C-alpha positions as a printed NumPy array, in Angstrom:
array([[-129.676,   47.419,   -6.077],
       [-128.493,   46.967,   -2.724],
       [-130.252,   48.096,    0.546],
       [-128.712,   48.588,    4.004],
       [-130.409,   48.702,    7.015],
       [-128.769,   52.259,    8.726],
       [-131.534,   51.065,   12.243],
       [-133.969,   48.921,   12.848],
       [-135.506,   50.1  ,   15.994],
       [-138.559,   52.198,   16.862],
       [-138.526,   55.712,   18.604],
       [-136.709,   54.941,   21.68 ],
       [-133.92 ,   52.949,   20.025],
       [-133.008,   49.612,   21.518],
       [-131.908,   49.629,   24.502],
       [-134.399,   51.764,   26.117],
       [-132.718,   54.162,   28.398],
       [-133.048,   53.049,   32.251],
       [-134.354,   49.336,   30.596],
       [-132.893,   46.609,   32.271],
       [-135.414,   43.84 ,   30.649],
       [-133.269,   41.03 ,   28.753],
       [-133.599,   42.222,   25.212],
       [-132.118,   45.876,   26.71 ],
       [-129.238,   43.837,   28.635],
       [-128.317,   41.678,   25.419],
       [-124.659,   41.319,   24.679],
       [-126.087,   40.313,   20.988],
       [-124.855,   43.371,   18.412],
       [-128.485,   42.231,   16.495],
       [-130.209,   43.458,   19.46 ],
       [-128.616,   47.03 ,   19.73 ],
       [-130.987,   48.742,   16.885],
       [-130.787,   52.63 ,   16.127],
       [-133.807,   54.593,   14.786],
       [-135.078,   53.362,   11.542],
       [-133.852,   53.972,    8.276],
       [-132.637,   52.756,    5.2  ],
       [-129.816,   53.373,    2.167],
       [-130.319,   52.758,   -0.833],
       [-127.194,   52.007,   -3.392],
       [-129.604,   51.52 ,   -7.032],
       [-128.017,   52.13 ,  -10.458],
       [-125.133,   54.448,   -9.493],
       [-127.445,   56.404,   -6.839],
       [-127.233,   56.851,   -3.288],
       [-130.442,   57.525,   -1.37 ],
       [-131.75 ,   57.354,    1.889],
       [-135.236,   57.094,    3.728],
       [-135.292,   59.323,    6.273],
       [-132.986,   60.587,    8.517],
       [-133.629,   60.072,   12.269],
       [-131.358,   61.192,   15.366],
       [-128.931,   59.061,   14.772],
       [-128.562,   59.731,   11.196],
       [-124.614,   60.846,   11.538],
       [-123.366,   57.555,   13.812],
       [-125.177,   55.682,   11.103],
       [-123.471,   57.45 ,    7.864],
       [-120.446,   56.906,    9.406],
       [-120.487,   53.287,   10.204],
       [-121.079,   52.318,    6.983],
       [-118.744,   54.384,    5.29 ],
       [-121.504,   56.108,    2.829],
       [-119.416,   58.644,    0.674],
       [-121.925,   60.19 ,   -1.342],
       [-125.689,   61.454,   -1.045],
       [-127.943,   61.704,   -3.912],
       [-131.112,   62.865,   -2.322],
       [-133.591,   61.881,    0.778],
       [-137.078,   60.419,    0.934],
       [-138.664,   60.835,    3.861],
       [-141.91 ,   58.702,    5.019],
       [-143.487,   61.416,    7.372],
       [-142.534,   63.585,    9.61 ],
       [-142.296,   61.804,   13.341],
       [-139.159,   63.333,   14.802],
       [-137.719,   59.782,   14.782],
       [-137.38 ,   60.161,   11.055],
       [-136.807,   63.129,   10.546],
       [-134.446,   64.98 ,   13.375],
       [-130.84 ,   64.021,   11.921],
       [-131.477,   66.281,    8.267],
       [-129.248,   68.7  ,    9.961],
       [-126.109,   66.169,    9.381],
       [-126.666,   66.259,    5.489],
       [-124.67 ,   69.405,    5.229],
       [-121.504,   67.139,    5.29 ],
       [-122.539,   66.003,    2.207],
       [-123.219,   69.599,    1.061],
       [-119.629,   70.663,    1.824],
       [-118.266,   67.377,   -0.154],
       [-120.524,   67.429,   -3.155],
       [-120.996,   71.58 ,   -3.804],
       [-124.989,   70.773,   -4.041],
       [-127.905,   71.794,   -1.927],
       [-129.14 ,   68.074,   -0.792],
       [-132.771,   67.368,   -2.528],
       [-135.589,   66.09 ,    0.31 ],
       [-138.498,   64.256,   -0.885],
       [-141.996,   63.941,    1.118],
       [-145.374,   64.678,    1.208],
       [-146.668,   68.253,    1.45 ],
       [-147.089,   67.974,    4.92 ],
       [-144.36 ,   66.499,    5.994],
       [-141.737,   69.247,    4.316],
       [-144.389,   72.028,    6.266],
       [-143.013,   70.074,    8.905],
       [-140.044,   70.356,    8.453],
       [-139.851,   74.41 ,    7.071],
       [-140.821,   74.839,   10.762],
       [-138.335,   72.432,   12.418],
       [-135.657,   73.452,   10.448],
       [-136.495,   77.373,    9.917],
       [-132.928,   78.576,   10.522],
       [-132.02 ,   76.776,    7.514],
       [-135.429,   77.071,    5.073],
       [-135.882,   81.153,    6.176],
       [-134.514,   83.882,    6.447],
       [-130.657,   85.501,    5.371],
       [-128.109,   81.98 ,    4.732],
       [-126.181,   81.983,    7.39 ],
       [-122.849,   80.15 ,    7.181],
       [-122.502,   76.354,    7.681],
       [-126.083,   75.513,    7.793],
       [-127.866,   72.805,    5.906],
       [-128.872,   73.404,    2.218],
       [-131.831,   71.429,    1.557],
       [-134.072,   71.565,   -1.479],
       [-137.499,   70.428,   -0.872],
       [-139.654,   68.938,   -3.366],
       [-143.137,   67.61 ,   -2.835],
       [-143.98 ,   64.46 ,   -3.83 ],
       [-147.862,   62.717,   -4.421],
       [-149.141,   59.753,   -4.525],
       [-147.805,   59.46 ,   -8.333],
       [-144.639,   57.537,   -9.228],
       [-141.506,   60.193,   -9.576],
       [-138.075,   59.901,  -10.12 ],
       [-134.731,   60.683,   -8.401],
       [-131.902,   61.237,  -11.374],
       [-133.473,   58.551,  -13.71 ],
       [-134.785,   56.251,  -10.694],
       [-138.344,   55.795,  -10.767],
       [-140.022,   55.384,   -7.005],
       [-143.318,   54.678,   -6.28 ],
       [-145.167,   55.634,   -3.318],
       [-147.226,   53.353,   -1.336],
       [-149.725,   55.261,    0.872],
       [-150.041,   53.466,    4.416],
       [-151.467,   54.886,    7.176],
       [-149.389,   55.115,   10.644],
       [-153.419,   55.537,   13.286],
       [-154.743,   58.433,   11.261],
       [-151.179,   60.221,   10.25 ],
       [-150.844,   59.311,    6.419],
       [-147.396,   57.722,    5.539],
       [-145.267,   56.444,    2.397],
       [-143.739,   53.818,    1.626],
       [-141.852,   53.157,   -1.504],
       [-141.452,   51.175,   -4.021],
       [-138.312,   50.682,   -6.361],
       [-138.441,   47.945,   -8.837],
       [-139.474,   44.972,   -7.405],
       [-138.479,   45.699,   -3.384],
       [-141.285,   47.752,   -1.406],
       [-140.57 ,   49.015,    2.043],
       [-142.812,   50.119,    4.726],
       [-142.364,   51.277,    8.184],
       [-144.554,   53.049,   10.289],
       [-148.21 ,   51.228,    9.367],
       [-150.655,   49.658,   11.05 ],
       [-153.095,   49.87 ,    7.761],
       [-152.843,   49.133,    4.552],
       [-155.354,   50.313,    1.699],
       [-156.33 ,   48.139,   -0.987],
       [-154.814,   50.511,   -3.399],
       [-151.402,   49.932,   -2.111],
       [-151.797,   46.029,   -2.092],
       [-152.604,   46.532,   -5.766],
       [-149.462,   49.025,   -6.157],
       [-147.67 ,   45.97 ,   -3.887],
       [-148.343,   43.026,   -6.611],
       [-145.562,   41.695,   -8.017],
       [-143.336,   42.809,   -4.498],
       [-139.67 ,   40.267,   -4.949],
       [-138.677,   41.733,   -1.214],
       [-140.201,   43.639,    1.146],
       [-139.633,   45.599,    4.336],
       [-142.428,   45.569,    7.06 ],
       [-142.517,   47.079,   10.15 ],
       [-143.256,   44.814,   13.126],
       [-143.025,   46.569,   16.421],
       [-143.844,   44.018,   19.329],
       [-145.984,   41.035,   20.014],
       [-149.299,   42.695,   21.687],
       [-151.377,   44.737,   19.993],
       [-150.157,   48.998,   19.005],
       [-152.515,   51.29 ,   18.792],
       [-150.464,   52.863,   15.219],
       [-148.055,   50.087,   14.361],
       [-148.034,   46.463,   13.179],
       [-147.63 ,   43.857,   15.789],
       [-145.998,   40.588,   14.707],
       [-149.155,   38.659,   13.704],
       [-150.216,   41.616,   11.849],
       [-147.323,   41.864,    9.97 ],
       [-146.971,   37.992,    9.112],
       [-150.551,   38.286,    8.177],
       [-149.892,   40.747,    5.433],
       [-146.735,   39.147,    4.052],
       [-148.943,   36.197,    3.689],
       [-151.661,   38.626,    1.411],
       [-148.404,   40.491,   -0.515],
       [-146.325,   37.033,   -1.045],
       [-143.374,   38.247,   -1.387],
       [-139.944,   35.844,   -2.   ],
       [-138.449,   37.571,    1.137],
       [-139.31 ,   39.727,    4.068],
       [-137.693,   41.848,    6.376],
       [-138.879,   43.006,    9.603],
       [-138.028,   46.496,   10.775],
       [-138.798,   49.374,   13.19 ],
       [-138.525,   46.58 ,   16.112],
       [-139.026,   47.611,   20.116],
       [-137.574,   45.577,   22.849],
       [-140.51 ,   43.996,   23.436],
       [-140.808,   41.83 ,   20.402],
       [-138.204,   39.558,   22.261],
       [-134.6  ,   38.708,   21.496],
       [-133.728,   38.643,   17.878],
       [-132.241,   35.013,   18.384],
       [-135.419,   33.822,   19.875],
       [-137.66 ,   35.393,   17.382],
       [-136.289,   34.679,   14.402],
       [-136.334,   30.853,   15.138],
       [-140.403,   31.42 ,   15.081],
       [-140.11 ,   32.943,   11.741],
       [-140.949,   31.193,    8.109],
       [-138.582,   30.543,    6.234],
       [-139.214,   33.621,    3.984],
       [-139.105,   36.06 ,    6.869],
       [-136.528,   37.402,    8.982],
       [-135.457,   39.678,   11.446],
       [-133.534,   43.051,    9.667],
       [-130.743,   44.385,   12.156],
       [-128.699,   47.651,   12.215],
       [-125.592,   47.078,    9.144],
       [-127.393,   44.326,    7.319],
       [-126.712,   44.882,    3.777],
       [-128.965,   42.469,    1.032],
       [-128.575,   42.817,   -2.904],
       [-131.55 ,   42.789,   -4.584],
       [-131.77 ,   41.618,   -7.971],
       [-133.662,   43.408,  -11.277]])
């Protein structure tokens, strides 16, 4: 398995339009993140979690070919607003594109993406299948996935878990179900949004706090604002076992 970081940054993206703060102003690529998400290349399959606004630039930087299907973690416009850009993949493979998530968030997205979901097929739009998905493990063309219920304030999120790497972005709470569905974790992706406290997101203590309780070999940090600090800086304050993800960082992951 091999995951690629398509963004690491929160809803605004980093830099933050009209920011002129140092992190904003850095000449460092690692500090120019996109809107979270995440490929997945696992046993022949190509899979993504979610598929946020800049879905397309990120697709095309790293050369990704082929789409299998998309998971999506909820439905926050951040995540979700680039689905429209899958009908590339339509047109290359002759399939409608299959879209994993929660109940709610494909009601979500039936409404956001109506002219597509309703209504007469009209040429050129997006062919999406959606297919709900529980808190039960389920599989993607002989994949198995595991969700990891998190909780983003009081908007219920997944994570996921293939094999032994979890990821997790949009949290602030984690239930002690999920730590038990976590055991075992090899590497994980966290989301760690900025030093202070967030009302709906990790902040950097949090996060290292429940590394520390999940013990994983190796940890990634994701969905990352400016205000965390400069990725050079921060990641010298880091364990050992933890770093800093960036947009284009690729890590295999072993069985």
């Amino acid at each position: 398995m091999k995951i690629t970081f398509l963004g690491t940054g929160t809803s605004q993206g980093v830099p933050v339009i009209g920011c002129t703060c140092d992190v904003c102003r850095s000449l460092d690529y690692r500090d120019k993140r996109l809107r979270t998400a995440l490929h997945i290349a696992v046993d022949g399959q190509s899979l993504v979690v979610d598929t946020g606004p800049d879905f397309r630039q990120q697709m095309l930087r790293e050369y990704i070919e082929r789409l299998d299907a998309v998971l999506f973690t909820h439905a926050h416009r951040d995540h979700t607003a680039g689905l429209d850009d899958v009908r590339a993949y339509n047109f290359l493979q002759n399939m409608d594109m299959p879209v994993y998530g929660s109940q709610a968030t494909l009601d979500q997205l039936a409404v956001e993406y109506a002219y597509a979901l309703s209504g007469p097929a009209y040429p050129g739009i997006p062919r999406l299948t959606l297919l709900p998905i529980n808190e039960d493990a389920f599989t993607v063309n002989g994949i198995s996935i595991l969700p990891l219920p998190v909780m983003h304030l009081r908007m219920p999120v997944f994570g996921f878990r293939i094999g032994n790497f979890s990821y997790i972005t949009d949290a602030n709470y984690i239930p002690e179900e999920t730590f038990e569905r976590l055991q075992g974790t090899e590497v994980l992706v966290l989301n760690a949004l900025q030093r202070e406290h967030h009302i709906s997101h990790f902040n950097l203590g949090e996060a290292l706090e429940t590394i520390q309780r999940i013990a994983p070999r190796q940890t990634y940090l994701t969905h990352i604002s400016h205000k965390l600090g400069l990725h050079s800086a921060v990641q010298h304050e880091l364990p050992a076992t933890v770093a800093l993800a960036y947009d284009g960082l690729q890590v295999d992951i072993g069985s």
